Coordinates of C-alpha atoms and ligand atoms in Angstrom, one line a residue:
X1 CA -23.3 73.0 -204.0
X2 CA -21.8 75.5 -206.7
X3 CA -23.7 76.7 -209.7
X4 CA -22.1 77.2 -213.2
X5 CA -21.7 80.9 -212.6
X6 CA -20.8 80.4 -209.2
X7 CA -19.7 81.2 -206.1
X8 CA -17.5 79.6 -203.5
X9 CA -16.6 76.1 -202.9
X10 CA -14.2 75.1 -200.3
X11 CA -13.0 71.8 -199.6
X12 CA -10.1 71.6 -197.0
X13 CA -7.6 74.1 -198.5
X14 CA -9.5 74.0 -201.7
X15 CA -9.7 77.3 -203.5
X16 CA -12.7 79.4 -204.3
X17 CA -14.3 79.2 -207.6
X18 CA -14.1 82.2 -210.1
X19 CA -17.2 83.7 -211.2
X20 CA -17.8 83.4 -214.9
X21 CA -18.1 87.3 -215.1
X22 CA -14.7 87.5 -213.4
X23 CA -12.4 90.4 -214.4
X24 CA -10.2 89.5 -217.4
X25 CA -7.0 89.3 -215.3
X26 CA -8.2 86.7 -212.8
X27 CA -7.5 83.8 -215.1
X28 CA -5.2 85.4 -217.4
X29 CA -2.3 83.9 -219.0
X30 CA 0.4 86.7 -218.6
X31 CA 3.7 86.6 -220.6
X32 CA 6.6 88.8 -219.6
X33 CA 8.5 90.2 -222.6
X34 CA 11.9 91.5 -222.0
X35 CA 11.9 93.9 -225.0
X36 CA 15.8 94.0 -225.5
X37 CA 15.8 90.2 -226.3
X38 CA 12.4 89.6 -227.8
X39 CA 12.5 90.5 -231.6
X40 CA 14.7 92.9 -233.3
X41 CA 13.0 94.7 -236.3
X42 CA 15.7 97.1 -237.5
X43 CA 19.0 94.7 -237.3
X44 CA 20.8 96.5 -234.8
X45 CA 21.0 93.5 -232.5
X46 CA 18.6 94.8 -229.6
X47 CA 14.9 94.1 -229.5
X48 CA 12.3 96.6 -229.9
X49 CA 8.7 97.7 -230.0
X50 CA 8.1 97.1 -233.6
X51 CA 9.5 93.6 -232.9
X52 CA 7.0 93.1 -230.1
X53 CA 4.0 94.1 -232.6
X54 CA 5.4 92.0 -235.0
X55 CA 5.1 89.1 -232.8
X56 CA 1.9 89.8 -231.1
X57 CA 0.1 87.1 -233.1
X58 CA 2.7 84.6 -231.7
X59 CA 1.2 85.6 -228.4
X60 CA -2.0 84.7 -229.7
X61 CA -0.8 81.5 -231.0
X62 CA 0.4 80.4 -227.6
X63 CA -2.9 81.5 -225.9
X64 CA -1.5 84.3 -224.0
X65 CA -3.9 86.9 -223.0
X66 CA -1.8 89.8 -221.5
X67 CA 1.7 90.8 -221.6
X68 CA 3.9 92.9 -219.5
X69 CA 6.9 94.4 -221.0
X70 CA 10.1 95.5 -219.2
X71 CA 11.0 99.1 -219.6
X72 CA 11.5 100.6 -223.0
X73 CA 11.6 104.5 -221.7
X74 CA 14.4 106.8 -222.3
X75 CA 17.3 105.6 -220.4
X76 CA 21.0 105.6 -220.3
X77 CA 20.7 101.8 -219.7
X78 CA 23.0 101.3 -216.6
X79 CA 20.4 98.8 -215.7
X80 CA 19.1 98.2 -219.1
X81 CA 16.0 100.5 -218.8
X82 CA 15.3 100.1 -215.1
X83 CA 17.2 103.5 -214.9
X84 CA 14.6 105.8 -216.7
X85 CA 15.6 109.4 -217.6
X86 CA 12.3 110.3 -218.8
X87 CA 9.1 108.6 -217.6
X88 CA 6.9 109.6 -220.5
X89 CA 9.3 109.2 -223.5
X90 CA 10.2 106.0 -225.5
X91 CA 13.9 105.3 -225.9
X92 CA 15.0 105.6 -229.5
X93 CA 16.7 102.3 -229.2
X94 CA 13.3 100.6 -228.6
X95 CA 11.3 102.9 -231.3
X96 CA 9.2 105.8 -230.9
X97 CA 6.0 106.9 -229.3
X98 CA 4.3 106.1 -232.5
X99 CA 5.7 102.6 -232.5
X100 CA 4.2 102.3 -228.9
X101 CA 0.9 103.5 -230.1
X102 CA 0.8 101.0 -233.0
X103 CA 2.1 98.2 -230.6
X104 CA -1.2 99.1 -228.5
X105 CA -3.7 99.3 -231.1
X106 CA -2.6 96.1 -232.6
X107 CA -2.7 94.5 -229.2
X108 CA -6.2 95.9 -228.8
X109 CA -7.3 94.2 -232.1
X110 CA -6.0 90.9 -230.9
X111 CA -7.2 91.4 -227.4
X112 CA -3.9 90.9 -225.9
X113 CA -3.7 93.4 -222.7
X114 CA -0.6 95.5 -222.4
X115 CA 1.0 96.0 -219.1
X116 CA 3.7 98.5 -218.6
X117 CA 6.7 98.4 -216.2
X118 CA 6.3 101.3 -213.9
X119 CA 9.7 102.1 -212.1
X120 CA 8.8 104.2 -209.2
X121 CA 11.6 103.7 -206.6
X122 CA 14.3 105.4 -208.6
X123 CA 15.2 107.2 -211.8
X124 CA 18.4 107.5 -213.8
X125 CA 20.8 110.1 -212.6
X126 CA 20.3 111.5 -216.2
X127 CA 16.7 112.3 -215.2
X128 CA 16.1 115.9 -215.3
X129 CA 14.5 115.8 -212.0
X130 CA 17.7 114.4 -210.5
X131 CA 19.9 117.0 -212.4
X132 CA 17.7 119.7 -210.8
X133 CA 17.6 118.2 -207.6
X134 CA 21.4 117.9 -207.4
X135 CA 21.5 121.4 -208.3
X136 CA 19.4 122.4 -205.4
X137 CA 16.4 123.8 -207.3
X138 CA 13.8 124.7 -204.8
X139 CA 11.0 122.5 -206.4
X140 CA 13.2 119.5 -206.9
X141 CA 15.8 119.7 -203.8
X142 CA 13.8 117.1 -202.0
X143 CA 12.9 114.7 -204.8
X144 CA 15.6 112.4 -203.8
X145 CA 17.2 111.3 -200.5
X146 CA 20.1 113.5 -199.6
X147 CA 22.6 113.7 -196.7
X148 CA 25.9 115.3 -196.2
X149 CA 27.4 112.3 -194.5
X150 CA 29.8 112.7 -191.6
X151 CA 33.4 113.8 -191.3
X152 CA 35.5 111.9 -188.9
X153 CA 39.3 112.8 -188.5
X154 CA 39.1 114.6 -191.7
X155 CA 37.4 111.7 -193.5
X156 CA 34.1 111.9 -195.0
X157 CA 31.8 108.8 -194.7
X158 CA 28.4 108.0 -195.9
X159 CA 25.3 108.7 -193.7
X160 CA 24.9 104.9 -192.8
X161 CA 26.0 101.3 -193.5
X162 CA 23.3 100.7 -196.0
X163 CA 24.5 98.4 -199.0
X164 CA 23.3 98.6 -202.5
X165 CA 21.4 95.6 -204.2
X166 CA 24.4 95.8 -206.7
X167 CA 27.2 95.8 -204.2
X168 CA 28.9 98.8 -202.2
X169 CA 27.5 101.5 -200.2
X170 CA 24.0 102.6 -201.1
X171 CA 25.1 106.0 -200.8
X172 CA 26.9 108.1 -203.4
X173 CA 28.9 111.3 -203.0
X174 CA 27.8 114.0 -205.5
X175 CA 30.5 116.8 -206.2
X176 CA 28.2 119.2 -207.4
X177 CA 25.6 119.3 -204.4
X178 CA 28.4 118.3 -201.8
X179 CA 26.0 115.7 -200.5
X180 CA 25.5 111.9 -200.5
X181 CA 22.4 110.6 -202.4
X182 CA 20.7 107.3 -201.7
X183 CA 20.6 104.5 -204.4
X184 CA 19.4 101.2 -203.4
X185 CA 20.4 99.7 -206.8
X186 CA 23.0 101.0 -209.1
X187 CA 24.6 104.5 -208.4
X188 CA 22.9 105.7 -211.4
X189 CA 19.7 104.9 -210.0
X190 CA 18.9 107.5 -207.3
X191 CA 16.3 106.6 -204.8
X192 CA 13.1 109.0 -205.0
X193 CA 11.8 110.3 -201.6
X194 CA 8.2 109.3 -201.4
X195 CA 7.7 111.4 -198.2
X196 CA 7.6 114.2 -200.8
X197 CA 4.1 114.9 -201.7
X198 CA 5.2 116.4 -204.8
X199 CA 7.1 113.2 -206.0
X200 CA 4.1 111.3 -205.1
X201 CA 1.9 113.6 -207.3
X202 CA 4.6 113.3 -210.3
X203 CA 4.3 109.5 -210.3
X204 CA 0.4 109.5 -210.1
X205 CA 0.9 111.9 -213.2
X206 CA 3.1 109.1 -214.9
X207 CA 0.4 106.5 -214.2
X208 CA -2.3 108.8 -215.7
X209 CA -0.1 109.6 -218.7
X210 CA 0.3 105.8 -219.8
X211 CA -3.3 105.1 -218.9
X212 CA -4.4 107.7 -221.5
X213 CA -2.2 106.0 -224.0
X214 CA -4.1 103.0 -223.5
X215 CA -2.2 100.6 -221.3
X216 CA -4.2 98.0 -219.3
X217 CA -2.1 98.2 -216.2
X218 CA 1.4 98.3 -214.5
X219 CA 4.0 96.1 -213.1
X220 CA 5.4 98.0 -210.2
X221 CA 9.0 97.5 -210.1
X222 CA 10.9 96.9 -206.7
X223 CA 8.1 98.2 -204.4
X224 CA 9.4 97.2 -201.2
X225 CA 12.3 99.7 -201.4
X226 CA 9.9 102.5 -202.1
X227 CA 10.4 103.8 -198.4
X228 CA 13.4 103.7 -196.0
X229 CA 12.9 104.8 -192.4
X230 CA 12.4 108.1 -191.9
X231 CA 15.5 110.4 -190.8
X232 CA 15.5 111.2 -187.1
X233 CA 15.2 114.5 -185.6
X234 CA 18.8 115.4 -186.6
X235 CA 17.9 114.3 -190.2
X236 CA 20.0 111.2 -189.6
X237 CA 19.6 107.5 -190.6
X238 CA 20.5 104.6 -188.3
X239 CA 22.7 101.7 -189.3
X240 CA 21.3 98.4 -190.3
X241 CA 22.1 95.5 -187.9
X242 CA 24.9 93.1 -189.3
X243 CA 24.2 89.7 -190.7
X244 CA 26.7 87.2 -190.0
X245 CA 26.7 85.6 -193.2
X246 CA 29.5 87.8 -194.8
X247 CA 32.3 90.0 -193.8
X248 CA 32.3 91.9 -196.9
X249 CA 30.7 95.2 -196.4
X250 CA 29.9 95.7 -200.1
X251 CA 27.9 92.7 -200.2
X252 CA 24.1 93.2 -200.1
X253 CA 23.8 90.5 -197.4
X254 CA 26.0 92.3 -195.0
X255 CA 23.3 93.9 -193.3
X256 CA 19.7 92.8 -192.0
X257 CA 17.2 94.9 -194.0
X258 CA 15.1 96.5 -191.3
X259 CA 15.3 100.2 -192.5
X260 CA 15.6 100.2 -196.3
X261 CA 12.7 97.7 -197.4
X262 CA 9.3 96.8 -196.2
X263 CA 8.4 100.0 -194.4
X264 CA 4.9 100.1 -193.1
X265 CA 3.8 103.0 -195.5
X266 CA 4.6 101.3 -198.6
X267 CA 1.5 99.2 -199.2
X268 CA -0.5 102.3 -198.8
X269 CA 1.3 103.8 -201.7
X270 CA 0.2 101.0 -203.8
X271 CA -3.4 101.6 -202.5
X272 CA -3.0 105.1 -203.6
X273 CA -2.2 104.2 -207.2
X274 CA -5.1 101.6 -207.1
X275 CA -7.3 104.6 -206.5
X276 CA -5.9 106.4 -209.7
X277 CA -6.5 103.3 -211.8
X278 CA -10.2 102.8 -210.7
X279 CA -10.9 106.5 -211.0
X280 CA -9.6 106.3 -214.5
X281 CA -11.8 103.6 -215.1
X282 CA -14.7 105.2 -213.6
X283 CA -14.0 108.4 -216.0
X284 CA -13.1 106.4 -219.0
X285 CA -14.9 103.1 -218.8
X286 CA -13.4 99.8 -220.2
X287 CA -12.1 96.9 -218.5
X288 CA -10.4 96.8 -215.2
X289 CA -6.9 98.3 -215.2
X290 CA -4.6 96.5 -212.8
X291 CA -1.4 96.6 -210.8
X292 CA 1.1 93.6 -210.5
X293 CA 3.6 94.3 -207.8
X294 CA 7.2 93.1 -207.2
X295 CA 8.0 92.5 -203.8
X296 CA 10.4 90.1 -202.3
X297 CA 9.0 90.2 -199.0
X298 CA 7.8 87.7 -196.2
X299 CA 4.6 86.3 -197.4
X300 CA 2.4 87.8 -194.6
X301 CA 3.9 91.3 -195.9
X302 CA 3.2 90.5 -199.5
X303 CA -0.5 89.9 -198.5
X304 CA -0.9 93.6 -197.4
X305 CA -0.4 94.6 -201.0
X306 CA -3.8 93.0 -201.8
X307 CA -5.5 95.8 -199.8
X308 CA -6.9 96.1 -196.4
X309 CA -10.5 96.5 -195.0
X310 CA -10.7 100.3 -196.4
X311 CA -8.5 100.2 -199.5
X312 CA -8.1 98.1 -202.6
X313 CA -4.5 97.1 -203.3
X314 CA -2.7 95.5 -206.1
X315 CA -4.9 92.7 -208.0
X316 CA -1.6 90.8 -208.4
X317 CA 1.2 90.9 -205.6
X318 CA 3.7 88.9 -207.5
X319 CA 3.6 85.2 -205.9
X320 CA 7.4 84.4 -205.6
X321 CA 6.9 81.5 -203.3
X322 CA 7.7 78.9 -205.8
X323 CA 10.8 81.0 -207.0
X324 CA 12.2 81.7 -203.7
X325 CA 11.7 78.4 -201.8
X326 CA 11.9 75.7 -204.2
X327 CA 15.2 74.0 -205.5
X328 CA 16.0 70.8 -207.1
X329 CA 15.7 68.6 -204.0
X330 CA 12.2 69.9 -202.8
X331 CA 9.8 67.2 -202.5
X332 CA 5.8 67.2 -203.2
X333 CA 5.1 68.3 -199.7
X334 CA 7.1 71.2 -200.0
X335 CA 5.4 72.3 -203.2
X336 CA 2.0 71.5 -201.7
X337 CA 2.7 73.5 -198.6
X338 CA 3.9 76.6 -200.6
X339 CA 0.8 76.5 -202.9
X340 CA -1.9 76.0 -200.0
X341 CA 0.1 78.6 -197.9
X342 CA -0.4 81.3 -200.5
X343 CA -4.1 80.2 -201.1
X344 CA -4.8 80.2 -197.4
X345 CA -3.1 83.3 -196.6
X346 CA -4.7 85.4 -199.4
X347 CA -7.3 87.7 -198.1
X348 CA -11.0 86.6 -198.8
X349 CA -12.2 87.3 -202.3
X350 CA -8.6 87.9 -203.8
X351 CA -7.2 85.8 -206.5
X352 CA -4.0 83.8 -206.8
X353 CA -1.2 84.2 -209.2
X354 CA 1.7 82.0 -210.2
X355 CA 5.3 83.0 -211.1
X356 CA 8.2 80.7 -211.7
X357 CA 10.7 82.8 -214.0
X358 CA 11.6 86.2 -215.0
X359 CA 14.4 88.4 -216.3
X360 CA 16.2 88.3 -212.8
X361 CA 16.4 84.5 -212.3
X362 CA 18.2 81.6 -214.0
X363 CA 16.0 79.8 -216.6
X364 CA 13.5 77.4 -215.2
X365 CA 15.2 74.4 -216.9
X366 CA 18.5 75.5 -215.8
X367 CA 17.4 76.1 -212.1
X368 CA 15.3 72.8 -211.8
X369 CA 16.8 70.7 -214.6
X370 CA 15.5 70.5 -218.1
X371 CA 13.5 67.3 -217.4
X372 CA 11.1 69.5 -215.5
X373 CA 10.4 72.3 -217.9
X374 CA 7.0 70.8 -218.7
X375 CA 6.3 70.0 -215.1
X376 CA 6.5 73.7 -214.2
X377 CA 4.6 74.8 -217.1
X378 CA 1.9 72.3 -216.3
X379 CA 1.9 73.4 -212.6
X380 CA 1.7 77.2 -213.5
X381 CA -1.1 76.7 -216.1
X382 CA -3.3 74.4 -214.2
X383 CA -3.4 76.2 -210.6
X384 CA -6.1 78.5 -210.0
X385 CA -5.8 82.1 -210.9
X386 CA -3.5 83.6 -213.1
X387 CA -0.1 82.3 -214.6
X388 CA 2.8 84.4 -215.7
X389 CA 5.2 82.9 -217.9
X390 CA 8.6 84.5 -218.9
X391 CA 9.4 84.7 -222.5
X392 CA 11.1 81.6 -223.8
X393 CA 9.8 79.4 -221.0
X394 CA 7.2 78.0 -223.4
X395 CA 10.0 76.7 -225.7
X396 CA 12.0 75.7 -222.6
X397 CA 14.9 78.0 -223.3
X398 CA 17.8 77.4 -220.9
X399 CA 20.4 79.8 -219.5
X400 CA 22.6 81.1 -222.3
X401 CA 26.5 80.9 -221.9
X402 CA 27.7 84.5 -221.4
X403 CA 31.5 84.9 -220.9
X404 CA 32.7 87.3 -218.2
X405 CA 34.1 89.6 -221.2
X406 CA 30.5 89.7 -222.6
X407 CA 28.8 90.2 -219.4
X408 CA 26.9 93.4 -219.2
X409 CA 24.7 93.0 -216.2
X410 CA 25.7 95.5 -213.4
X411 CA 24.9 93.1 -210.7
X412 CA 27.7 90.9 -212.0
X413 CA 30.0 93.5 -213.5
X414 CA 30.1 95.3 -210.0
X415 CA 31.6 92.1 -208.6
X416 CA 34.4 89.8 -209.4
X417 CA 35.0 87.3 -212.4
X418 CA 35.5 84.5 -210.0
X419 CA 31.7 84.4 -209.1
X420 CA 30.1 86.6 -211.7
X421 CA 27.9 83.5 -213.0
X422 CA 26.2 83.4 -209.6
X423 CA 25.4 87.2 -209.8
X424 CA 24.7 87.6 -213.4
X425 CA 21.1 87.9 -214.9
X426 CA 22.5 87.8 -218.4
X427 CA 22.2 84.2 -219.1
X428 CA 18.3 84.5 -218.6
X429 CA 18.1 87.4 -220.9
X430 CA 19.7 86.0 -224.2
X431 CA 17.8 86.5 -227.3
X432 CA 14.4 84.7 -227.8
X433 CA 15.1 81.8 -230.2
X434 CA 12.6 82.0 -233.0
X435 CA 14.1 79.8 -235.7
X436 CA 17.2 77.5 -236.6
X437 CA 18.4 80.2 -239.0
X438 CA 20.7 83.0 -238.9
X439 CA 20.8 84.6 -235.5
X440 CA 18.0 82.4 -234.3
X441 CA 15.5 84.6 -236.3
X442 CA 16.0 87.1 -233.5
X443 CA 17.7 90.0 -235.8
X444 CA 18.7 90.5 -239.4
X445 CA 21.9 91.9 -238.2
X446 CA 25.3 90.3 -237.4
X447 CA 25.6 91.0 -233.8
X448 CA 23.4 90.8 -230.8
X449 CA 23.6 92.6 -227.4
X450 CA 24.0 89.1 -225.7
X451 CA 25.0 86.2 -227.5
X452 CA 22.5 83.7 -228.7
X453 CA 22.0 80.5 -226.9
X454 CA 24.1 77.7 -228.2
X455 CA 21.3 75.5 -228.5
X456 CA 19.1 77.5 -230.7
X457 CA 19.2 75.3 -233.6
X458 CA 17.3 72.5 -231.7
X459 CA 15.3 74.8 -229.2
X460 CA 13.4 77.4 -231.2
X461 CA 9.6 78.4 -231.9
X462 CA 9.8 77.1 -235.4
X463 CA 11.3 73.7 -234.8
X464 CA 9.1 73.3 -231.9
X465 CA 6.0 74.2 -233.6
X466 CA 6.5 71.1 -236.0
X467 CA 7.6 68.7 -233.2
X468 CA 5.0 66.6 -231.6
X469 CA 5.2 67.1 -227.8
X470 CA 7.6 69.7 -227.9
X471 CA 7.5 72.2 -224.8
X472 CA 5.9 74.6 -227.3
X473 CA 3.1 72.2 -228.3
X474 CA 2.5 71.1 -224.5
X475 CA 2.2 74.8 -223.7
X476 CA -0.3 75.4 -226.4
X477 CA -2.1 72.3 -225.4
X478 CA -2.3 73.7 -221.8
X479 CA -3.7 76.8 -222.8
X480 CA -6.6 74.9 -224.5
X481 CA -7.2 73.1 -221.5
X482 CA -7.4 76.4 -219.5
X483 CA -10.5 77.2 -221.2
X484 CA -12.2 74.3 -219.7
X485 CA -14.6 75.4 -217.1
X486 CA -13.1 73.4 -214.3
X487 CA -9.8 74.7 -214.9
X488 CA -10.9 78.3 -215.5
X489 CA -13.3 78.7 -212.9
X490 CA -13.4 75.5 -210.7
X491 CA -12.2 74.9 -207.2
X492 CA -8.7 73.4 -206.6
X493 CA -7.4 70.7 -204.2
X494 CA -3.6 70.6 -204.2
X495 CA -2.0 67.6 -202.5
X496 CA 1.2 65.7 -202.4
X497 CA 0.3 62.0 -203.1
X498 CA 3.8 61.0 -201.9
X499 CA 7.2 62.7 -201.4
X500 CA 7.5 62.4 -205.1
X501 CA 4.1 63.2 -206.8
X502 CA 2.1 66.3 -206.6
X503 CA -1.5 66.3 -207.5
X504 CA -3.7 69.4 -208.6
X505 CA -7.4 68.5 -208.7
X506 CA -9.6 71.1 -210.6
X507 CA -13.5 70.6 -210.2
X508 CA -16.6 72.2 -210.9
X509 CA -20.2 71.0 -210.6
X510 CA -21.5 69.7 -213.7
X511 CA -18.1 69.4 -215.4
X512 CA -15.3 66.8 -216.0
X513 CA -12.8 66.8 -213.2
X514 CA -9.1 67.4 -214.1
X515 CA -6.0 66.3 -212.3
X516 CA -2.5 67.3 -213.0
X517 CA 0.0 65.0 -211.8
X518 CA 3.8 65.8 -211.7
X519 CA 6.4 63.3 -210.8
X520 CA 9.0 65.6 -209.5
X521 CA 11.9 62.8 -209.4
X522 CA 13.5 60.3 -211.7
X523 CA 11.8 57.2 -210.3
X524 CA 8.7 55.4 -211.8
X525 CA 5.9 56.0 -209.5
X526 CA 2.4 54.3 -209.2
X527 CA -0.3 56.4 -207.3
X528 CA -3.8 55.6 -206.0
X529 CA -5.7 58.9 -206.3
X530 CA -8.5 57.6 -204.3
X531 CA -5.9 57.8 -201.4
X532 CA -5.9 61.5 -201.4
X533 CA -9.1 62.6 -203.1
X534 CA -12.5 61.6 -201.7
X535 CA -15.5 60.9 -204.0
X536 CA -13.1 60.8 -207.1
X537 CA -14.6 59.0 -210.3
X538 CA -12.6 56.2 -211.0
X539 CA -12.4 56.4 -214.8
X540 CA -10.0 58.9 -216.2
X541 CA -8.4 59.4 -219.6
X542 CA -5.1 61.3 -220.6
X543 CA -5.8 65.0 -221.4
X544 CA -2.4 66.0 -221.7
X545 CA 0.9 64.0 -222.1
X546 CA 4.5 65.1 -222.5
X547 CA 7.7 63.5 -224.2
X548 CA 8.3 61.8 -220.8
X549 CA 4.9 59.6 -221.2
X550 CA 4.6 56.4 -222.7
X551 CA 0.8 56.7 -222.7
X552 CA -1.1 58.5 -225.5
X553 CA -3.7 61.3 -225.4
X554 CA -7.0 59.7 -224.8
X555 CA -5.9 56.6 -223.3
X556 CA -8.0 55.5 -220.3
X557 CA -6.8 55.0 -217.0
X558 CA -8.0 54.1 -213.5
X559 CA -7.6 56.7 -210.7
X560 CA -6.6 53.6 -208.5
X561 CA -3.6 53.0 -210.4
X562 CA -1.7 55.9 -212.4
X563 CA 1.7 54.9 -213.2
X564 CA 4.1 58.0 -214.0
X565 CA 7.6 57.7 -215.8
X566 CA 10.4 59.5 -214.3
X567 CA 9.9 63.2 -214.3
X568 CA 6.4 62.6 -216.1
X569 CA 3.8 65.4 -215.7
X570 CA 0.3 64.8 -217.1
X571 CA -3.1 66.0 -217.1
X572 CA -6.1 63.5 -216.6
X573 CA -9.7 64.2 -217.4
X574 CA -12.5 62.1 -215.8
X575 CA -14.6 60.4 -218.4
X576 CA -17.9 61.3 -216.6
X577 CA -18.8 64.8 -215.3
X578 CA -19.4 65.3 -211.6
Ligands
LIG1 C1 13.7 94.7 -210.3 C2 13.9 94.6 -211.7 O1 13.2 93.4 -212.2 C3 15.4 94.4 -212.0 O2 15.6 93.8 -213.3 C4 16.1 95.7 -211.6 O3 17.4 95.5 -211.7 C5 15.7 96.3 -210.2 N1 14.3 95.9 -210.0 C6 15.9 97.8 -210.3 O4 15.0 98.3 -210.9

């Protein structure tokens, strides 16, 4: 038996109920803002912090409780802000420190938490620390990873065969220092040396600086790259073994990543940062500050970021299982497996998170088909734990078309026109579509840093606000449902009803039972929910319908026979409490 305030309920792979006094982040609805593309307040075609502040009420409107913002710190923008030149300064393109402070104070008034993107793996090569390191200044000389390389037959070659995520060798020759430096991403993003305790302290200081400024936590960028294998006794680094997928030594997939990512020390770095956050809270009070870490690692490795028996880790190691493993053909058993696998591998007492898109991936509607936009929003917002939605997914934005000429993403520009579309992250970064008016309401200027999506006149916040069962209105309705005790704190039982239909039951003693049903494919399906869930009441009603539905909100239905239209996803509610 569970109580209202309570405790654990496990049914099969069912998930533990969340305590009513649980910390804010456990069931938060997170929203990722990519500031360049969110809202431009000064007409220069690039979004900025005042634009975010202007739109904080929109976040309230759509039920978002926390937002993480991609970087807005001083940067030459080789990777659009993920190449930071000063970790404590706002880039003038995005505004000023005062604008940042205004944004935080408005967000606090609205009770929307602000999460900063913390990019510890690398800086910009314009960063003062790098410039001093390259000049060999004593304090800074080991801030980054340097190596003279090797000279064979009079020809200099890099220290190892390591490849950059953005193509080409991960080592770049520096004329000034006469050595190579490591950059796992762009050559303008030199990797820090985290084995140097001074670097660690420098980064700890960055965290404290922003905590003092009032942020509620950090999204930690590319954490799995933080350490590389330690150099051997001669200061050398081993080659990574070859993969056989490609013969192109410039392609990231050329080598099997055993020395450049997922080194055993890495989660411990996160444990150290968690201590800083907890200490800050102990000293300053307020609600829990959080870490959300980005790691594209095998699931067993991801779990280490939650912490171990002696140390707390990140509250939210991003769950990329759905992003990484689902495709258009995946059936309901695959969904079921991925969801329950995360829940069962998660260490005791930890909490789940669900992500389906971000600024590095194609839009959900473009990846899985526009027919499945509501399906993924329903899934994310009714699973137990917190949901993380990328800006624009609530209105079902699709990938924008960005020609080769207009392409600016280094991941695509470092390659070739022939396959740039497969590499480019620009299509998911086109400006937010606010209205059907000039420039989609994104800017008052006449140009934008990436083209506006061609469908903006139909697909925008303003139009969708007024359209019954638009993606936006479905999203808002979901946020209301999320407040229901069974969805907020109840247990979950996620099961495939067949190859085609996934069911997610949420229940809490004394409350209505909620079941989300997702029809993943384009056939009409009839399901008997008693076949998958024991002890289910028979009488339900529609608590959420979409444009795919022929039923209306409030219509009654028997659990023994629910008919779903092609791609229809719904939420049902029992008519009696359990
Ligand atoms: C992951 C970020 O999400 C991506 O946009 C960036 O290019 C790399 N890390 C490097 O910082």
